[in-house]
Coordinates of C-alpha atoms in Angstrom, one line a residue:
Chain A
M1 CA -1.6 -2.4 -27.6
V2 CA -4.3 -0.2 -26.2
D3 CA -6.5 -3.1 -25.1
T4 CA -3.7 -4.5 -23.0
L5 CA -3.7 -1.4 -20.7
P6 CA -5.6 -1.8 -17.4
T7 CA -8.9 -0.1 -16.9
V8 CA -8.6 3.0 -14.8
G9 CA -11.4 4.5 -12.7
F10 CA -11.6 8.2 -12.0
I11 CA -13.8 9.8 -9.3
G12 CA -14.0 13.5 -9.0
L13 CA -14.2 15.6 -12.2
G14 CA -13.7 19.1 -10.9
V15 CA -11.3 21.8 -12.1
M16 CA -8.3 19.5 -11.5
G17 CA -10.0 16.1 -12.0
R18 CA -11.4 16.8 -15.5
P19 CA -8.1 17.5 -17.3
M20 CA -6.4 14.8 -15.3
A21 CA -9.0 12.2 -16.4
R22 CA -8.7 13.5 -20.0
R23 CA -5.0 12.8 -20.0
V24 CA -5.4 9.3 -18.7
L25 CA -7.9 8.7 -21.4
A26 CA -5.7 10.2 -24.1
A27 CA -2.8 7.9 -22.9
G28 CA -5.0 5.0 -24.0
F29 CA -6.3 3.7 -20.7
P30 CA -9.9 2.4 -20.7
L31 CA -11.6 4.9 -18.3
V32 CA -14.6 4.6 -16.0
V33 CA -15.6 7.8 -14.4
H34 CA -17.9 9.0 -11.7
N35 CA -18.8 12.4 -10.3
R36 CA -21.5 13.8 -8.0
S37 CA -22.9 16.1 -10.7
R38 CA -23.6 14.6 -14.1
A39 CA -22.4 17.3 -16.6
P40 CA -18.6 16.6 -16.4
V41 CA -19.3 12.9 -16.7
D42 CA -21.1 13.4 -20.0
V43 CA -18.2 15.4 -21.4
L44 CA -15.8 12.6 -20.6
V45 CA -18.2 9.9 -21.9
E46 CA -18.3 11.8 -25.2
A47 CA -14.5 11.7 -25.2
G48 CA -14.6 7.9 -24.9
A49 CA -14.9 7.1 -21.1
E50 CA -17.7 5.0 -19.6
A51 CA -19.9 6.3 -16.8
A52 CA -20.4 4.6 -13.4
A53 CA -23.3 5.3 -11.0
S54 CA -21.3 5.2 -7.9
P55 CA -17.7 4.9 -6.5
A56 CA -18.5 1.3 -5.7
E57 CA -19.3 0.6 -9.3
V58 CA -16.1 2.3 -10.4
A59 CA -14.2 0.0 -8.1
R60 CA -16.0 -3.1 -9.4
R61 CA -15.0 -2.2 -13.0
A62 CA -11.5 -0.9 -12.6
G63 CA -8.3 -2.3 -11.0
I64 CA -6.8 1.2 -10.5
V65 CA -9.1 3.8 -8.9
I66 CA -8.1 7.4 -8.8
T67 CA -9.9 9.9 -6.5
M68 CA -9.6 13.7 -6.9
V69 CA -12.1 15.4 -4.6
P70 CA -11.9 18.7 -2.6
D71 CA -11.3 17.7 1.1
T72 CA -10.7 15.0 3.7
P73 CA -14.4 14.3 4.4
D74 CA -15.0 13.9 0.7
V75 CA -12.3 11.3 0.4
E76 CA -13.7 9.5 3.5
R77 CA -17.2 9.4 1.9
V78 CA -16.1 8.4 -1.6
V79 CA -13.7 5.7 -0.3
A80 CA -15.4 4.3 2.9
G81 CA -19.0 5.7 2.8
P82 CA -22.2 4.1 1.5
A83 CA -21.7 2.9 -2.1
G84 CA -18.1 3.9 -1.7
I85 CA -15.0 2.3 -3.2
F86 CA -14.6 -0.1 -0.4
E87 CA -18.0 -1.7 -1.2
G88 CA -16.8 -2.6 -4.7
I89 CA -13.0 -2.9 -4.4
R90 CA -11.4 -6.1 -5.6
P91 CA -8.4 -7.8 -4.0
G92 CA -5.2 -6.6 -5.7
S93 CA -6.7 -3.3 -6.8
V94 CA -4.9 0.0 -6.2
I95 CA -6.6 3.1 -5.0
V96 CA -4.7 6.4 -5.7
D97 CA -6.0 9.4 -3.8
M98 CA -4.7 12.5 -5.5
S99 CA -6.7 14.9 -3.4
T100 CA -5.0 17.0 -0.7
I101 CA -6.2 15.6 2.7
A102 CA -4.9 15.0 6.3
P103 CA -1.9 12.7 6.3
S104 CA -3.4 10.8 9.3
V105 CA -6.6 10.0 7.4
A106 CA -4.6 8.9 4.4
R107 CA -2.7 6.5 6.7
R108 CA -6.0 5.1 8.2
L109 CA -7.7 4.6 4.9
A110 CA -4.6 2.9 3.5
G111 CA -4.8 0.5 6.4
E112 CA -8.4 -0.3 5.8
A113 CA -7.7 -0.9 2.1
Q114 CA -5.0 -3.3 3.0
A115 CA -7.4 -5.2 5.2
R116 CA -9.5 -5.7 2.1
G117 CA -6.6 -7.0 0.1
A118 CA -6.1 -3.8 -1.9
A119 CA -3.5 -1.0 -1.7
M120 CA -4.1 2.7 -1.3
L121 CA -1.6 5.3 -2.2
D122 CA -1.7 9.0 -1.2
A123 CA -0.5 11.0 -4.3
P124 CA -1.4 14.7 -3.9
V125 CA -0.3 17.0 -6.7
S126 CA 1.2 20.4 -7.2
G127 CA 1.2 22.5 -10.4
G128 CA -2.4 23.7 -10.6
E129 CA -4.9 23.6 -13.4
I130 CA -2.3 24.4 -16.0
G131 CA -0.1 21.5 -14.8
A132 CA -3.2 19.2 -15.0
I133 CA -4.0 20.3 -18.5
E134 CA -0.5 20.0 -19.7
G135 CA 0.3 16.8 -17.8
T136 CA 3.2 18.4 -16.0
L137 CA 2.0 18.0 -12.4
S138 CA 4.4 17.2 -9.5
I139 CA 3.1 14.1 -7.7
M140 CA 4.1 13.3 -4.1
V141 CA 3.5 9.6 -3.4
G142 CA 3.1 7.9 0.0
G143 CA 2.6 4.2 0.3
D144 CA 3.7 0.8 -0.9
G145 CA 6.5 0.9 -3.6
A146 CA 5.2 -2.1 -5.5
A147 CA 1.7 -0.5 -5.8
L148 CA 3.3 2.7 -7.0
E149 CA 5.2 0.8 -9.8
R150 CA 1.9 -0.8 -10.9
V151 CA 0.2 2.6 -11.3
R152 CA 3.2 4.6 -12.4
P153 CA 2.2 4.5 -16.2
V154 CA -1.1 6.1 -15.2
L155 CA 0.6 8.8 -13.1
E156 CA 3.0 9.5 -16.0
A157 CA -0.1 10.4 -18.1
M158 CA -0.7 13.3 -15.6
G159 CA 2.7 14.3 -14.2
R160 CA 6.2 14.7 -15.5
K161 CA 8.3 11.5 -15.0
D162 CA 11.0 13.3 -13.0
R163 CA 8.4 14.9 -10.8
I164 CA 6.7 11.7 -9.6
V165 CA 8.5 11.3 -6.2
H166 CA 8.0 8.4 -3.8
I167 CA 8.3 10.2 -0.6
G168 CA 7.8 7.3 1.9
P169 CA 5.1 5.1 3.5
S170 CA 1.4 5.9 3.6
G171 CA 0.7 9.5 4.5
A172 CA 4.2 10.7 3.4
G173 CA 2.8 12.1 0.2
Q174 CA 0.2 14.2 2.1
L175 CA 2.9 15.2 4.5
A176 CA 5.1 16.5 1.6
K177 CA 2.1 18.3 0.2
A178 CA 1.5 20.0 3.6
C179 CA 5.2 21.0 3.5
N180 CA 4.7 22.4 -0.1
Q181 CA 1.8 24.6 1.0
L182 CA 3.6 25.9 4.1
V183 CA 6.6 26.9 1.9
L184 CA 4.2 28.5 -0.6
A185 CA 2.4 30.4 2.1
A186 CA 5.6 31.8 3.6
T187 CA 7.0 32.8 0.3
L188 CA 3.8 34.5 -0.9
G189 CA 3.7 36.4 2.4
G190 CA 7.3 37.5 2.1
V191 CA 6.8 38.6 -1.5
S192 CA 3.6 40.4 -0.7
E193 CA 5.2 42.3 2.2
A194 CA 8.2 43.3 0.1
F195 CA 5.9 44.6 -2.6
A196 CA 3.9 46.5 -0.1
L197 CA 7.0 48.2 1.3
A198 CA 8.2 49.1 -2.2
R199 CA 4.8 50.6 -3.1
K200 CA 4.5 52.5 0.1
A201 CA 8.1 53.9 -0.2
G202 CA 7.3 55.1 -3.8
V203 CA 9.6 52.5 -5.4
D204 CA 8.3 50.5 -8.5
P205 CA 7.7 46.9 -7.3
A206 CA 8.2 45.7 -10.9
R207 CA 11.8 46.9 -10.7
V208 CA 12.2 45.3 -7.3
R209 CA 10.9 42.0 -8.7
E210 CA 13.2 42.2 -11.6
A211 CA 16.3 42.8 -9.4
L212 CA 15.3 40.1 -6.9
L213 CA 14.7 37.5 -9.6
G214 CA 18.4 37.6 -10.4
G215 CA 19.6 36.5 -6.9
F216 CA 18.9 34.2 -3.9
A217 CA 15.5 35.7 -3.4
Y218 CA 14.4 34.0 -6.7
S219 CA 11.3 31.8 -6.4
R220 CA 8.6 30.6 -8.7
V221 CA 6.3 32.5 -6.5
L222 CA 8.2 35.8 -7.1
E223 CA 8.3 35.1 -10.8
V224 CA 4.7 33.8 -11.5
H225 CA 2.6 35.1 -8.6
G226 CA 4.7 38.2 -8.2
Q227 CA 3.7 39.1 -11.8
R228 CA 0.1 38.5 -10.9
M229 CA 0.4 40.8 -7.9
L230 CA 1.8 43.5 -10.2
D231 CA -0.9 43.0 -12.8
R232 CA -3.6 42.6 -10.1
Q233 CA -4.8 39.7 -12.1
Y234 CA -6.3 37.3 -9.6
V235 CA -8.4 35.0 -11.7
P236 CA -7.6 31.5 -10.5
G237 CA -5.3 29.6 -11.0
F238 CA -5.7 28.1 -7.6
R239 CA -8.6 29.3 -5.5
A240 CA -7.7 30.8 -2.1
A241 CA -10.5 28.8 -0.5
L242 CA -8.7 25.6 -1.4
F243 CA -5.4 27.0 -0.2
D244 CA -7.0 28.0 3.1
K245 CA -8.3 24.4 3.4
D246 CA -4.8 23.0 2.6
L247 CA -3.3 25.3 5.3
R248 CA -5.8 24.1 7.8
I249 CA -4.6 20.6 7.2
A250 CA -1.0 21.7 7.3
S251 CA -1.4 23.5 10.6
A252 CA -3.3 20.6 12.2
T253 CA -0.5 18.4 11.1
L254 CA 2.1 20.8 12.6
A255 CA 0.1 20.8 15.9
E256 CA -0.2 17.0 15.9
H257 CA 3.6 16.7 15.7
H258 CA 4.2 19.6 18.0
V259 CA 6.1 21.7 15.5
P260 CA 5.9 25.4 16.2
A261 CA 5.9 27.3 12.8
P262 CA 5.6 31.0 13.4
V263 CA 6.4 32.1 9.9
S264 CA 3.9 30.0 8.0
A265 CA 1.4 30.5 10.8
A266 CA 1.6 34.3 10.2
A267 CA 1.1 33.6 6.5
Q268 CA -1.9 31.5 7.2
Q269 CA -3.5 34.4 9.1
L270 CA -3.2 36.5 6.0
V271 CA -4.9 33.8 3.9
G272 CA -7.6 33.6 6.6
A273 CA -8.1 37.4 6.1
M274 CA -8.9 36.7 2.4
M275 CA -11.6 34.3 3.5
A276 CA -13.0 36.9 6.0
A277 CA -13.1 39.4 3.1
G278 CA -15.1 37.0 1.0
E279 CA -12.3 36.6 -1.5
G280 CA -12.0 32.8 -1.4
Q281 CA -12.8 32.5 -5.1
D282 CA -9.8 34.6 -6.2
D283 CA -6.4 33.1 -6.9
Y284 CA -4.3 32.5 -3.7
S285 CA -1.7 35.1 -4.9
A286 CA -4.4 37.7 -4.0
V287 CA -3.1 37.4 -0.5
A288 CA -1.0 40.3 -1.5
R289 CA -4.2 42.4 -1.4
V290 CA -4.6 41.7 2.3
V291 CA -1.1 43.0 2.9
F292 CA -1.6 46.0 0.7
R293 CA -4.8 46.9 2.6
L294 CA -3.0 46.5 6.0
A295 CA -0.4 49.0 4.7
G296 CA -3.1 51.4 3.7
L297 CA -2.5 51.0 0.0
D298 CA -5.0 50.6 -2.9
A299 CA -5.5 46.8 -3.2
Chain B
M1 CA 43.5 51.1 -23.8
V2 CA 44.0 50.4 -20.1
D3 CA 45.4 53.8 -19.3
T4 CA 42.2 55.5 -20.6
L5 CA 40.1 53.8 -17.9
P6 CA 39.2 56.1 -15.0
T7 CA 40.9 55.5 -11.6
V8 CA 38.6 53.7 -9.1
G9 CA 38.8 54.0 -5.3
F10 CA 37.7 51.1 -3.1
I11 CA 37.1 51.5 0.6
G12 CA 36.4 48.4 2.7
L13 CA 38.2 45.2 2.0
G14 CA 36.3 42.7 4.0
V15 CA 34.9 39.3 2.9
M16 CA 32.9 41.0 0.1
G17 CA 35.1 44.0 -0.6
R18 CA 38.3 42.1 -1.2
P19 CA 37.1 39.9 -4.1
M20 CA 35.0 42.8 -5.6
A21 CA 38.1 45.1 -5.6
R22 CA 40.2 42.3 -7.2
R23 CA 37.7 42.1 -10.0
V24 CA 37.8 45.8 -10.6
L25 CA 41.6 45.6 -10.8
A26 CA 41.4 42.6 -13.1
A27 CA 39.1 44.5 -15.4
G28 CA 42.0 47.0 -16.0
F29 CA 40.9 50.0 -13.8
P30 CA 43.7 51.8 -11.9
L31 CA 42.8 51.1 -8.3
V32 CA 43.4 53.0 -5.1
V33 CA 42.4 51.1 -1.9
H34 CA 41.8 51.9 1.8
N35 CA 40.9 49.7 4.7
R36 CA 40.9 50.2 8.5
S37 CA 43.3 47.3 9.0
R38 CA 46.4 47.1 6.8
A39 CA 46.7 43.4 5.8
P40 CA 44.0 43.3 3.0
V41 CA 45.5 46.5 1.6
D42 CA 48.9 44.9 1.3
V43 CA 47.4 41.9 -0.6
L44 CA 45.7 44.3 -3.1
V45 CA 48.8 46.4 -3.5
E46 CA 50.8 43.3 -4.3
A47 CA 48.2 42.6 -7.0
G48 CA 48.8 46.1 -8.5
A49 CA 46.6 48.5 -6.5
E50 CA 47.9 51.6 -4.7
A51 CA 47.3 52.3 -1.0
A52 CA 45.7 55.4 0.4
A53 CA 45.9 56.5 4.0
S54 CA 42.3 57.6 4.4
P55 CA 39.0 57.7 2.6
A56 CA 39.7 61.4 1.9
E57 CA 42.9 60.5 0.1
V58 CA 41.0 57.9 -1.9
A59 CA 38.5 60.6 -3.0
R60 CA 41.3 63.0 -3.9
R61 CA 42.9 60.4 -6.2
A62 CA 39.9 58.6 -7.8
G63 CA 36.9 60.0 -9.6
I64 CA 34.8 56.9 -8.8
V65 CA 34.8 55.9 -5.2
I66 CA 33.3 52.6 -4.0
T67 CA 32.5 51.9 -0.4
M68 CA 31.8 48.4 0.9
V69 CA 31.6 48.4 4.7
P70 CA 29.4 46.5 7.3
D71 CA 26.7 48.9 8.5
T72 CA 25.0 52.3 8.3
P73 CA 27.3 54.0 10.9
D74 CA 30.4 52.7 9.0
V75 CA 29.2 54.3 5.8
E76 CA 28.4 57.6 7.6
R77 CA 31.9 57.6 9.1
V78 CA 33.8 56.7 5.9
V79 CA 31.8 59.1 3.8
A80 CA 31.0 62.1 6.1
G81 CA 33.3 61.6 9.1
P82 CA 36.8 63.0 9.8
A83 CA 39.2 62.3 6.9
G84 CA 36.2 60.9 5.1
I85 CA 35.3 60.9 1.4
F86 CA 33.6 64.3 1.6
E87 CA 36.9 65.9 2.7
G88 CA 38.6 64.9 -0.5
I89 CA 35.8 64.6 -3.0
R90 CA 36.2 66.4 -6.3
P91 CA 33.2 68.0 -8.2
G92 CA 32.0 65.5 -10.8
S93 CA 33.1 62.4 -8.9
V94 CA 30.7 59.5 -8.2
I95 CA 30.5 57.7 -4.9
V96 CA 29.0 54.2 -5.1
D97 CA 28.0 52.8 -1.8
M98 CA 27.6 49.0 -2.2
S99 CA 27.1 48.3 1.5
T100 CA 23.6 47.5 2.9
I101 CA 22.4 50.4 4.9
A102 CA 19.2 52.3 5.8
P103 CA 17.6 53.8 2.7
S104 CA 17.0 57.0 4.6
V105 CA 20.7 57.5 5.3
A106 CA 21.5 56.7 1.7
R107 CA 19.2 59.5 0.6
R108 CA 20.6 62.0 3.0
L109 CA 24.2 61.2 2.1
A110 CA 23.4 61.5 -1.6
G111 CA 21.9 64.9 -1.0
E112 CA 25.1 66.0 0.8
A113 CA 27.2 64.7 -2.0
Q114 CA 25.2 66.6 -4.5
A115 CA 25.8 69.8 -2.5
R116 CA 29.5 69.2 -3.0
G117 CA 29.0 68.8 -6.8
A118 CA 29.4 65.0 -6.7
A119 CA 26.9 62.2 -7.1
M120 CA 26.3 59.3 -4.8
L121 CA 24.6 56.1 -5.8
D122 CA 23.3 53.4 -3.4
A123 CA 24.1 50.1 -5.0
P124 CA 23.8 47.2 -2.6
V125 CA 24.4 43.7 -3.8
S126 CA 23.1 40.2 -3.5
G127 CA 24.9 37.0 -4.3
G128 CA 27.3 36.5 -1.4
E129 CA 31.0 35.8 -1.3
I130 CA 30.8 33.4 -4.2
G131 CA 29.0 36.0 -6.4
A132 CA 31.7 38.5 -5.4
I133 CA 34.5 36.2 -6.4
E134 CA 32.9 35.2 -9.6
G135 CA 31.7 38.6 -10.5
T136 CA 28.1 37.5 -10.7
L137 CA 26.5 39.8 -8.1
S138 CA 23.1 41.3 -8.5
I139 CA 23.4 45.1 -8.0
M140 CA 20.4 47.2 -7.1
V141 CA 21.0 50.8 -7.9
G142 CA 19.3 53.9 -6.6
G143 CA 20.2 57.4 -7.7
D144 CA 20.9 59.5 -10.8
G145 CA 20.8 57.6 -14.1
A146 CA 23.6 59.6 -15.7
A147 CA 25.9 58.8 -12.8
L148 CA 25.0 55.1 -13.1
E149 CA 26.0 55.1 -16.7
R150 CA 29.3 56.6 -15.9
V151 CA 30.1 53.9 -13.3
R152 CA 28.4 51.0 -15.1
P153 CA 31.6 49.6 -16.6
V154 CA 33.0 49.3 -13.1
L155 CA 29.8 47.7 -11.8
E156 CA 30.0 45.2 -14.7
A157 CA 33.4 44.1 -13.4
M158 CA 31.5 42.9 -10.2
G159 CA 28.0 41.9 -11.3
R160 CA 26.3 40.3 -14.3
K161 CA 25.2 42.8 -16.9
D162 CA 21.6 41.7 -16.8
R163 CA 21.6 41.8 -13.0
I164 CA 22.5 45.5 -12.6
V165 CA 19.1 47.0 -12.2
H166 CA 18.4 50.8 -11.8
I167 CA 15.6 50.6 -9.3
G168 CA 14.8 54.3 -9.0
P169 CA 16.1 57.5 -7.2
S170 CA 18.4 57.7 -4.2
G171 CA 17.6 55.1 -1.6
A172 CA 15.6 52.9 -4.0
G173 CA 18.6 50.5 -4.3
Q174 CA 18.7 50.1 -0.5
L175 CA 14.9 49.8 -0.5
A176 CA 15.1 46.9 -3.0
K177 CA 17.8 45.3 -0.9
A178 CA 15.5 45.5 2.2
C179 CA 12.8 43.8 0.1
N180 CA 15.3 41.1 -0.9
Q181 CA 16.2 40.3 2.7
L182 CA 12.5 40.2 3.7
V183 CA 11.8 37.7 1.0
L184 CA 14.8 35.6 1.9
A185 CA 13.9 35.6 5.6
A186 CA 10.3 34.5 4.9
T187 CA 11.4 31.8 2.5
L188 CA 14.1 30.5 4.8
G189 CA 11.5 30.4 7.6
G190 CA 9.0 28.5 5.5
V191 CA 11.5 25.9 4.3
S192 CA 12.9 25.5 7.8
E193 CA 9.4 24.8 9.2
A194 CA 8.5 22.4 6.4
F195 CA 11.7 20.4 7.0
A196 CA 11.0 20.4 10.8
L197 CA 7.6 19.0 10.1
A198 CA 8.9 16.3 7.8
R199 CA 11.6 15.3 10.3
K200 CA 9.2 15.2 13.2
A201 CA 6.7 13.1 11.2
G202 CA 9.4 10.6 10.3
V203 CA 9.5 11.6 6.6
D204 CA 12.8 12.2 4.8
P205 CA 13.2 16.0 4.3
A206 CA 15.5 15.2 1.3
R207 CA 12.6 13.5 -0.5
V208 CA 10.3 16.4 0.4
R209 CA 12.9 18.9 -1.0
E210 CA 13.2 16.9 -4.2
A211 CA 9.5 16.8 -4.7
L212 CA 9.0 20.5 -3.9
L213 CA 11.8 21.6 -6.2
G214 CA 9.6 20.4 -9.2
G215 CA 6.7 22.7 -8.4
F216 CA 5.6 26.2 -7.4
A217 CA 7.4 25.9 -4.1
Y218 CA 10.7 26.1 -6.0
S219 CA 13.1 28.7 -4.7
R220 CA 16.8 29.2 -4.7
V221 CA 16.5 29.1 -0.9
L222 CA 15.0 25.6 -1.1
E223 CA 17.6 24.5 -3.6
V224 CA 20.8 25.9 -2.1
H225 CA 20.0 26.6 1.5
G226 CA 17.7 23.6 1.8
Q227 CA 20.6 21.4 0.8
R228 CA 22.7 23.1 3.5
M229 CA 20.0 22.4 6.1
L230 CA 20.0 18.7 5.1
D231 CA 23.8 18.5 5.2
R232 CA 23.9 20.7 8.4
Q233 CA 26.7 22.5 6.7
Y234 CA 26.5 26.0 8.1
V235 CA 30.0 27.5 7.2
P236 CA 29.2 30.9 5.7
G237 CA 28.4 31.9 3.1
F238 CA 26.6 34.8 4.6
R239 CA 27.0 35.4 8.3
A240 CA 23.7 35.4 10.3
A241 CA 25.0 38.5 12.2
L242 CA 25.0 40.5 9.0
F243 CA 21.6 39.1 8.0
D244 CA 20.3 40.1 11.4
K245 CA 21.7 43.6 10.8
D246 CA 20.0 43.8 7.4
L247 CA 16.7 42.7 8.8
R248 CA 16.9 45.4 11.5
I249 CA 17.3 47.9 8.6
A250 CA 14.4 46.3 6.8
S251 CA 12.1 46.3 9.8
A252 CA 12.9 49.9 10.6
T253 CA 12.1 50.8 7.1
L254 CA 8.8 48.9 7.2
A255 CA 8.0 50.8 10.4
E256 CA 9.0 54.1 8.9
H257 CA 6.5 53.6 6.1
H258 CA 3.8 52.0 8.3
V259 CA 3.8 48.6 6.5
P260 CA 2.7 45.8 8.8
A261 CA 4.7 42.6 7.8
P262 CA 3.7 39.7 10.0
V263 CA 5.4 37.0 8.0
S264 CA 8.8 38.5 7.7
A265 CA 8.6 39.8 11.2
A266 CA 8.1 36.2 12.5
A267 CA 11.1 35.1 10.4
Q268 CA 13.2 38.0 11.9
Q269 CA 12.4 36.6 15.4
L270 CA 13.9 33.3 14.4
V271 CA 17.1 35.1 13.1
G272 CA 17.1 37.0 16.4
A273 CA 17.1 33.6 18.2
M274 CA 20.2 32.7 16.3
M275 CA 21.9 35.7 17.7
A276 CA 20.6 34.9 21.2
A277 CA 22.2 31.5 20.9
G278 CA 25.5 33.0 19.9
E279 CA 25.3 31.6 16.4
G280 CA 25.8 34.9 14.5
Q281 CA 29.0 33.6 12.9
D282 CA 27.2 30.7 11.2
D283 CA 25.6 30.9 7.8
Y284 CA 22.1 32.5 7.8
S285 CA 20.6 29.2 6.6
A286 CA 21.3 27.9 10.1
V287 CA 18.1 29.6 11.1
A288 CA 16.7 26.1 10.4
R289 CA 18.5 24.9 13.6
V290 CA 16.3 27.4 15.6
V291 CA 13.2 25.8 14.2
F292 CA 14.5 22.3 14.7
R293 CA 15.2 23.1 18.4
L294 CA 11.7 24.6 18.8
A295 CA 10.3 21.4 17.5
G296 CA 12.4 19.3 19.9
L297 CA 14.6 17.9 17.2
D298 CA 18.4 17.4 17.1
A299 CA 19.7 20.6 15.6

């Protein structure tokens, strides 16, 4: 049974990519991996994957090629740069970019893939490192429906079946991810401000959180990140520097479409203040510290 | 058994007060009611309650007196004004103000009640008209713990046991309610802006909502109010005019404690724009319309 599964290529073995690639391998797919630095490749090879020297080589050896790299320029380089995927891609192959990048670039690269007889899906994820390890990621997919059906068994190795959502055509997955980050930013901001008020007024924010969890103010942010704010436990999780990057993409996309967004814009300013304070390596929920400092509280 | 239950007084039979009083009556408590207008009193009397001509008379006849009126000045009038509760209050009685008012006024009135040998709790609620009808309100309580234990059986007729949270001393309940409204405002703003971006970019906001519900962006606001935004179904629910009032209290409280809150402040501006547009009678989730209009979308 295993040898009937298609070979999958995986490029980008960072904090998210490593556990995602492991799950694809564990699901029985023959796996070819590439990464800029060698160490994470060796770990995957020990687990049964094969190494490729370049993204082009991955594309020559695998009909399904997944990319999971930090930012828009990284995807452009890995896909369309020298020794990139486009140099090795075979007609009929499917590229699945699971990084979080600009929707406009996702659309452009998908068009270039199509010109080469291949398909390219944008399929960014939400759920963080824990979701990657446990295979419970949410996956927001933009692009051709038939290409999605071909790669769905691979996506199901990384995400929960009911959380793999076909949002729309190319770029729609990235657009949904931008929406996701805007909602997260606004909610984190609101929870941070509420906790700052409670603390400053001498009220226990843990009691406030408990009360709010029972009503319409309930959010996963209040539950999970709110607890982190109470514990002041900001080991990522999801690094603020990446959240800042995602929000830059989201705000550029808002501007491109002329959508004023005062609430999430204010939240983005607070995340920017984390970067200004050199706190980009902390979990993004540490944005609460920015608000606590603004309020003159111990952070 | 029923005749051993203490008599409860209920002042303020509006959209929330009516179903709350009904539940107290249904739980077997002898009930004395008062309201500025007579019609809702007659309905309760038909159901078995007795009518009182003034808040003072309610306080003379009931050892537990609940108030549920729209705003801070209404509570001040009903409690401390002419023919108010303080004129009839008996030593040992407990006043439970379930309205949403300024925490500072809640603290002051509780002090005045104490000087009269009575206790006064602030116990604002969250959960809306449906929560009031079903008796599933969240109740955030500030004030003396012993007084809370005395009235807890009455509160349990209106709220879920595990959602009756003693936040802290007088005013702490109102402080938690302010936090609740700040979090709601920020979350509503973020969801509205995300939906505006999706619509403007030609992506189905229903698909975006579905994808986001599966991850960290999940909130009750996204689930319940997000669906209202998609359906453009803005029959309250919770009137925006009352939400605007609550946010004025919250922002005054933030200012009093010198807590800068840029995210929820931006959200409050959007709610203010609903009022400017004469939309205060619509559900508060209609704040999405403000964002849609800003983005040049059909609202």
